Short mmCIF file of C-alpha atoms and ligand atoms in Angstrom, two decimals:
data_model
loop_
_atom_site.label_atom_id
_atom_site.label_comp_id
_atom_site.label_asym_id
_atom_site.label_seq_id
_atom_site.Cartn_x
_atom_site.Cartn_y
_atom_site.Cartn_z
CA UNK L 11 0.00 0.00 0.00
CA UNK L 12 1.19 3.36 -0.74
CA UNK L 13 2.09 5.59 2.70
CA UNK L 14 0.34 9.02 2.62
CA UNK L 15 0.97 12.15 4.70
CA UNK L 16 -1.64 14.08 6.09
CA UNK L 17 -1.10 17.79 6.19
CA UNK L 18 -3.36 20.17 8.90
CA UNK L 19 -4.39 22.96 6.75
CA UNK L 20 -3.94 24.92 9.68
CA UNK L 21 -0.95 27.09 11.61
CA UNK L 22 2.13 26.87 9.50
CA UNK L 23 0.69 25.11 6.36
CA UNK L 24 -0.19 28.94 5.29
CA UNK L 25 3.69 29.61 5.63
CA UNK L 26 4.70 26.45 4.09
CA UNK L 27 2.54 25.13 1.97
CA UNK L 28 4.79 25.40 -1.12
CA UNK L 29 7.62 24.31 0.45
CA UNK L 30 5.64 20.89 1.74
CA UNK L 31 3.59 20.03 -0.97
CA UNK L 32 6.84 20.32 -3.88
CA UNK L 33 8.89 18.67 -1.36
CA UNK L 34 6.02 15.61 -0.91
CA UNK L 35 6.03 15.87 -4.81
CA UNK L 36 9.31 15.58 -5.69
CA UNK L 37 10.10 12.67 -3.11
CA UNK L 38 7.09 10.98 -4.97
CA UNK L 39 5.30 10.59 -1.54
CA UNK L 40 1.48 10.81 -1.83
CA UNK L 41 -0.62 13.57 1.00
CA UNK L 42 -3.47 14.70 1.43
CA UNK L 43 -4.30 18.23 2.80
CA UNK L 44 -7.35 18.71 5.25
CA UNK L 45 -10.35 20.86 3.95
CA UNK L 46 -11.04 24.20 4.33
CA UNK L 47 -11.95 25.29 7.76
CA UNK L 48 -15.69 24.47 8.76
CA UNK L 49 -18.09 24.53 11.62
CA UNK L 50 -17.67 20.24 12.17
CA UNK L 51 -13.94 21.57 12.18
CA UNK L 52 -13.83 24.01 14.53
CA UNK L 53 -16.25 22.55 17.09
CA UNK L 54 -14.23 19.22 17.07
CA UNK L 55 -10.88 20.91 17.99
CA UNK L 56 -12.62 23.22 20.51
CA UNK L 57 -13.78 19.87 22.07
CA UNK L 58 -10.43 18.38 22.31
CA UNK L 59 -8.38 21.35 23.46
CA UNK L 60 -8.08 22.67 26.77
CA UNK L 61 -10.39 25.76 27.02
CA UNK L 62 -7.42 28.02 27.26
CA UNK L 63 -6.20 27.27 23.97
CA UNK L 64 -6.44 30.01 21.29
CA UNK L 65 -8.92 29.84 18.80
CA UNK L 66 -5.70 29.40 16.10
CA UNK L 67 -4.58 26.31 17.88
CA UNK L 68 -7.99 24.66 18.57
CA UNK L 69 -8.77 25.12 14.60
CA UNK L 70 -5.25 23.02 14.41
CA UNK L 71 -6.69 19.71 16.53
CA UNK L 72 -9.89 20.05 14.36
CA UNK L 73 -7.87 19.70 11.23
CA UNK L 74 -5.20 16.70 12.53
CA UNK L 75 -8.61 15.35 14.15
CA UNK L 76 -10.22 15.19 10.27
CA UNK L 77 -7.25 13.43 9.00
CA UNK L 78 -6.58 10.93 11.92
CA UNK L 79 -8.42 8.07 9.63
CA UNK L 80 -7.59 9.22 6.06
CA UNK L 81 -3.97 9.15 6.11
CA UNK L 82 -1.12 7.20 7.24
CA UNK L 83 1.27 9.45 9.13
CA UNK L 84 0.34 13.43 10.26
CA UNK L 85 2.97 16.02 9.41
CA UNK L 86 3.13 18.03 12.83
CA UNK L 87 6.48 20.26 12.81
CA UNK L 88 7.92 21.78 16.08
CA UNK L 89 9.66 25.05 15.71
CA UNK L 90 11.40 26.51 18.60
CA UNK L 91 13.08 29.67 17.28
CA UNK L 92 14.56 31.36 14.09
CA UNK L 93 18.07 31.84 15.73
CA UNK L 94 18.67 35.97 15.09
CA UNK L 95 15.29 36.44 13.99
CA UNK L 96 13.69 35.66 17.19
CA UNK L 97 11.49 32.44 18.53
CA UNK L 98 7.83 31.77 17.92
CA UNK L 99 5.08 31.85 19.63
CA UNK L 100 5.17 28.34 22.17
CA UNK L 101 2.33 27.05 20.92
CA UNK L 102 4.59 26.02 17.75
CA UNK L 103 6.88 24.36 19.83
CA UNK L 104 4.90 22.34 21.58
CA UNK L 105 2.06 21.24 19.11
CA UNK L 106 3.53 18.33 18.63
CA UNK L 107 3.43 16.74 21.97
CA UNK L 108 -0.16 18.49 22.83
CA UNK L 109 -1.63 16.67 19.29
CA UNK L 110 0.42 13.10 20.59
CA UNK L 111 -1.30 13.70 23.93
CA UNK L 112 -4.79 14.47 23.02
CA UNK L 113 -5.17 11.39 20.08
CA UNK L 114 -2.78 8.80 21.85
CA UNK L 115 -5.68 6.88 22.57
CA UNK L 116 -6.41 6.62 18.52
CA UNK L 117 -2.90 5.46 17.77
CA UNK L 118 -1.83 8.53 16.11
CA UNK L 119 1.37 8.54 13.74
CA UNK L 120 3.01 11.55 13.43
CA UNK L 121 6.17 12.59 11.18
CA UNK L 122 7.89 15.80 12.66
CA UNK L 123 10.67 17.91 12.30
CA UNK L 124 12.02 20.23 14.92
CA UNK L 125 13.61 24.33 13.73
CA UNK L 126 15.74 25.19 16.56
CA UNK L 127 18.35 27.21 15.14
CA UNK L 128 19.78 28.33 18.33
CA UNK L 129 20.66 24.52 18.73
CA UNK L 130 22.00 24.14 15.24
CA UNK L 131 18.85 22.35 13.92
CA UNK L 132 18.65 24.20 10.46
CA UNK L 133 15.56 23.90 8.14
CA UNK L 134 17.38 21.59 5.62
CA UNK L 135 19.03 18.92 8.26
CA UNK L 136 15.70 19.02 9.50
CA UNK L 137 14.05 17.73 6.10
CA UNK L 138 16.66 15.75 5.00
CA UNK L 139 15.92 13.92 8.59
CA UNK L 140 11.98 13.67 7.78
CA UNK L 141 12.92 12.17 4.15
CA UNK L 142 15.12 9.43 5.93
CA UNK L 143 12.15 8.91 8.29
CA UNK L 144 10.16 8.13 5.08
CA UNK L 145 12.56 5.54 3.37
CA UNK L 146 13.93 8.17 1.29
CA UNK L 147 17.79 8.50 -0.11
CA UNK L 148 19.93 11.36 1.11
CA UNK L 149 20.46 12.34 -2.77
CA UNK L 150 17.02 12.29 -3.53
CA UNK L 151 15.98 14.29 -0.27
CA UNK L 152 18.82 17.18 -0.95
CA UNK L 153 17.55 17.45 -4.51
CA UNK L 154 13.77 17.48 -3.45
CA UNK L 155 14.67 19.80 -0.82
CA UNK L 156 16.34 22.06 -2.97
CA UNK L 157 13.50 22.25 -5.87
CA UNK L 158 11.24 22.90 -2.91
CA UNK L 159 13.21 26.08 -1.68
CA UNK L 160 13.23 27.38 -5.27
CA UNK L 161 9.42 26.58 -5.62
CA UNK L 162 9.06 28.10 -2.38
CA UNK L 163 11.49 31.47 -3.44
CA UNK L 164 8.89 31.78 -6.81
CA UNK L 165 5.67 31.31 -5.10
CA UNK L 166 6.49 34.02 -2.62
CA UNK L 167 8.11 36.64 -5.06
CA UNK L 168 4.70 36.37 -7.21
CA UNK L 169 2.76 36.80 -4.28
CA UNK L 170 5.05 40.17 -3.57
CA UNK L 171 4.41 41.18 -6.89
CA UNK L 172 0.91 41.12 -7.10
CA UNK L 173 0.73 43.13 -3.66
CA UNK L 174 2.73 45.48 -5.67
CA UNK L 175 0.50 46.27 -8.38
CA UNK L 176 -2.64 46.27 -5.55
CA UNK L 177 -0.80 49.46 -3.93
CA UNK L 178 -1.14 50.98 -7.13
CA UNK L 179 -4.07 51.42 -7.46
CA UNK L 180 -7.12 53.99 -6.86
CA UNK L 181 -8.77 52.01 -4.06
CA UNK L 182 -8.94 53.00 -0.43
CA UNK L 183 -6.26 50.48 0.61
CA UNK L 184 -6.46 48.83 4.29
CA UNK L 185 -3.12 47.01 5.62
CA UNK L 186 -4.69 43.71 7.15
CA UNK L 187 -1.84 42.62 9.94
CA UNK L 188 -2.80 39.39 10.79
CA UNK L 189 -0.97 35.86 10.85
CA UNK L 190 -1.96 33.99 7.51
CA UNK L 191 -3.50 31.30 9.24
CA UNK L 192 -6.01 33.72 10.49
CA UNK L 193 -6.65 35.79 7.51
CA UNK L 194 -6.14 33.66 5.06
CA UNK L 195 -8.70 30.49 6.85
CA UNK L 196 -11.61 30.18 4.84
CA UNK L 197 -13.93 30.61 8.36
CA UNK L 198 -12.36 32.98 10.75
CA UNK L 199 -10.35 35.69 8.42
CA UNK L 200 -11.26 35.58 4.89
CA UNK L 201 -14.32 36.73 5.63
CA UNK L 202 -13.08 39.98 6.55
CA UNK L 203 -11.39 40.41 3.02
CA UNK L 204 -14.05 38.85 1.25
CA UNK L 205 -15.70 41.67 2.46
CA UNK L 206 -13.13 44.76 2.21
CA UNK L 207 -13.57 43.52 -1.73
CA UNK L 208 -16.97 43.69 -1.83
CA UNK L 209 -17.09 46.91 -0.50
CA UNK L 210 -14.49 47.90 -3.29
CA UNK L 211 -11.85 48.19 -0.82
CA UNK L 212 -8.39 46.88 -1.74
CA UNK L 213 -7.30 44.57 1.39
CA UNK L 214 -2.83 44.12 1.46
CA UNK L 215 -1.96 41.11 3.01
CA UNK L 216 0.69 42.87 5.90
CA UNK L 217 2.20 38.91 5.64
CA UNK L 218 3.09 39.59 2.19
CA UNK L 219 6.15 41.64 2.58
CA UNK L 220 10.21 40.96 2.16
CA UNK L 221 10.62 39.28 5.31
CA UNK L 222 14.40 40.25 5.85
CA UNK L 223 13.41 43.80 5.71
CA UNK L 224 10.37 43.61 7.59
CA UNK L 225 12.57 42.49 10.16
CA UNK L 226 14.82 45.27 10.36
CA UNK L 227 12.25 47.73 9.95
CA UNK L 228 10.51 46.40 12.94
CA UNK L 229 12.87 48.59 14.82
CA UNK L 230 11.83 51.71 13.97
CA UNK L 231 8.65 50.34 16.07
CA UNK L 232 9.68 48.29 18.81
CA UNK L 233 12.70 47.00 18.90
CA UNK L 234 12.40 44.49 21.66
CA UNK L 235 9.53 41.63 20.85
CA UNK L 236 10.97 38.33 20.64
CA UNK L 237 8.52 36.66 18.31
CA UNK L 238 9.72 36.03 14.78
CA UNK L 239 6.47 35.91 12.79
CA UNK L 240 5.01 38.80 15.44
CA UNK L 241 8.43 41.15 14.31
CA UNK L 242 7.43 40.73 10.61
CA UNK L 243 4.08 41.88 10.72
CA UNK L 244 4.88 45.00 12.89
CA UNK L 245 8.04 45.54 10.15
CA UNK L 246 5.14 45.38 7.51
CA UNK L 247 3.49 48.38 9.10
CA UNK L 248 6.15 50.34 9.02
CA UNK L 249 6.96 49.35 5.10
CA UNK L 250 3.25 49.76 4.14
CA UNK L 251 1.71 52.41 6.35
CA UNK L 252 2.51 55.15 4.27
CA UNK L 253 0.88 53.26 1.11
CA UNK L 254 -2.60 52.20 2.98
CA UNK L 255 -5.52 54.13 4.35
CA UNK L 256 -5.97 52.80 7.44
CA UNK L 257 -4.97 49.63 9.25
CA UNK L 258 -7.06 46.37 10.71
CA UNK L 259 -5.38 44.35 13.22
CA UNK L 260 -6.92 40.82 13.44
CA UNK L 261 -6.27 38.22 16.13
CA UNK L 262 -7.76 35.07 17.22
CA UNK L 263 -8.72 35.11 21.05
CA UNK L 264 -7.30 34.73 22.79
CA UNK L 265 -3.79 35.32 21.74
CA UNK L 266 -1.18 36.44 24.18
CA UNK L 267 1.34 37.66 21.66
CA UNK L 268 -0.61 39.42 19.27
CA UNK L 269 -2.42 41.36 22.45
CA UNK L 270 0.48 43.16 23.53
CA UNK L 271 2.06 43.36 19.40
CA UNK L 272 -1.49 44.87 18.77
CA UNK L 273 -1.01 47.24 21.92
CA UNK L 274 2.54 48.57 20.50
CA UNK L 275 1.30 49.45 17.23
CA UNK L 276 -1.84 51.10 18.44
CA UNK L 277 0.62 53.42 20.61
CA UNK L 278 3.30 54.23 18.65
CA UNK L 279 1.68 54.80 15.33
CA UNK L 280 -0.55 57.73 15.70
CA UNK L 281 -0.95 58.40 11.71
CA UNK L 282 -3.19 56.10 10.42
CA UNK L 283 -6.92 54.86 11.91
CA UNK L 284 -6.88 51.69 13.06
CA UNK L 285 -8.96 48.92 13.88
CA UNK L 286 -8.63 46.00 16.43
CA UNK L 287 -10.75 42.72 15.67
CA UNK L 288 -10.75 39.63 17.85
CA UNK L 289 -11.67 36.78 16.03
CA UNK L 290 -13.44 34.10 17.98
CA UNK L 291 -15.02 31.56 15.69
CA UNK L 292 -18.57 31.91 16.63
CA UNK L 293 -21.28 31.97 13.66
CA UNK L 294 -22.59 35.27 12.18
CA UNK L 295 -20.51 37.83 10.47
CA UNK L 296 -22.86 40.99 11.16
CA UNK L 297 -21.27 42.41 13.59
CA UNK L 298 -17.87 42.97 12.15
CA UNK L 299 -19.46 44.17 9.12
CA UNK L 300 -20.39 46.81 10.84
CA UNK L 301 -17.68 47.41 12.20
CA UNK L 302 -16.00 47.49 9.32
CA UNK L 303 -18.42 49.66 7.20
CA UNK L 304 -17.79 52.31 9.81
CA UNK L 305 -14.08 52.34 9.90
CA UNK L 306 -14.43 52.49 5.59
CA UNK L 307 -17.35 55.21 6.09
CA UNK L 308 -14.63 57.04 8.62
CA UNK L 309 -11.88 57.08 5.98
CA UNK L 310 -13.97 57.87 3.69
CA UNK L 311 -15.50 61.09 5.23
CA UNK L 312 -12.69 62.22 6.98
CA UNK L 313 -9.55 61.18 4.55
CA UNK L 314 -6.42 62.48 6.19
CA UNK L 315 -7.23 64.22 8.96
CA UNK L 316 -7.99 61.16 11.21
CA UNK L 317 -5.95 59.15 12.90
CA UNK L 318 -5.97 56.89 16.24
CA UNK L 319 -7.79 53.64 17.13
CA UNK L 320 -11.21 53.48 16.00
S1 SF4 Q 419 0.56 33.53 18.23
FE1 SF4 Q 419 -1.47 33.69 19.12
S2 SF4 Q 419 -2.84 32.81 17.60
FE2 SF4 Q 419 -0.76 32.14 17.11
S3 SF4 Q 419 -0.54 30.17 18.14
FE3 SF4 Q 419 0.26 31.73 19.53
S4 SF4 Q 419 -1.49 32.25 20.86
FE4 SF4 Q 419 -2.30 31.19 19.06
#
């Protein structure tokens, strides 16, 4: 029988989709992605994660819970920290025991890989580790790894590009600073853009940005936060801030990192409205519509002259 991976369409799968799927591809390993985020989804994780879990993480268990009986082994990385560029939220680190805790009583197979750069485990040994752990050859996994990096390098310099014609144009333009695996979930996030579009509004993805120099531009904002992913999205305000209208900060509840991030950027960037959306999974979109229709009726009606937290 032919093994198959199972991949969580949730958490990092929105970072590294491209660089999983080619890699699968080119090893000639078979996998099967988890759907879109639904209500089954989302109710099934919040059942099996502690109540304190963020919405983000509870949307994860849903996901590895859908693909428990479909597949043969469940891709769960662990990443502890980007060496320079700072560590992660912990949740990433320890996702992989909490999902080998909370099925162990289905038999659960996981395939991992651990990023801990501090500790000299580096992206590449880490895959060429997983491919081993698969019955693959060391020249077959540096090859596959490598045509995944390039995929990867592509994918994310089209992405840039397109982001780059979308500031060009006439729209009112609203910087959405968000992780992708909020904004960019079918349930909890894309909603929000879905309808920023409809109202003619042009939504930029604050994820979709030269990492390296979001990085360093995160500085000019604070220059103390020690999450990786958290320091890229407050370097993308500072890149796109002058280019956008006004600014939406989304966050799943309830998230301890993005709370005080969301704090920093309300206080030290007084030239732009802003608005602050918890996302929290429940059913009914009417109420941030509203709230969104304001903040686009504000800009609208006042242009310039406002800025603050709305
Ligand atoms: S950063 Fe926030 S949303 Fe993301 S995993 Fe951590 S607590 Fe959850």
């Amino acid at each position: 029988m032919i093994m198959k991976i199972g991949i969580p369409r949730a958490f990092l799968y929105y970072r590294y989709s491209t660089l999983w799927e080619t890699f699968f591809d080119e090893l000639g390993i078979e996998y099967i992605v988890s759907p879109e985020t639904n209500k089954e989804i989302i109710s099934n994780g919040s059942k099996y994660a502690i109540d304190e879990a963020c919405l983000s993480s509870k949307i994860y268990i849903g996901h590895v819970e859908w693909l428990i009986d479909k597949c043969d082994y469940i891709l769960v990385p662990s990443i502890s920290n980007y060496g320079e560029q700072g560590t992660v939220c912990t949740k990433f680190q320890a996702i992989y025991d909490v999902v080998r805790n909370t099925f162990r009583e289905r038999n659960i197979k996981l395939i991992d890989y651990n990023i801990d750069l501090k500790n000299s485990e580096y992206e590449f040994k880490a895959f060429f580790k997983m491919a081993k752990a698969l019955g693959k050859k060391k020249a077959s996994s540096i090859r596959s790894y490598l045509i995944a990096k390039q995929a990867e390098k592509t994918s994310q310099l089209i992405e840039l590009k397109k982001q780059e014609d979308m500031l060009k144009d006439n729209n009112i333009k609203i910087l959405l600073i968000a992780h992708r695996y909020n904004i960019d979930d079918k349930y909890i996030g894309f909603p929000i853009t879905n309808y920023l579009q409809r109202m003619g509004v042009t939504p930029i993805i604050g994820d979709i940005v030269n990492k390296k120099e979001a990085l360093s531009k995160c500085e000019s904002i604070s220059g103390t936060l020690p999450w990786a992913f958290n320091k890229e999205l407050v370097g993308s305000v500072a890149i796109y801030k002058d280019k956008v209208d006004g600014i939406i900060l989304i966050s799943s509840f309830p998230c301890g990192p993005d709370s005080l991030v969301n704090e920093i950027i309300l206080r030290r960037v007084k030239d732009k409205p802003i608005l602050n959306i918890m996302l929290d999974g429940q059913e009914g979109s009417a109420g941030i519509e509203t709230r969104l229709d304001s903040f686009i009726d504000i800009i609208k009606f006042k242009g310039d002259d406002y800025s603050g937290q709305i």
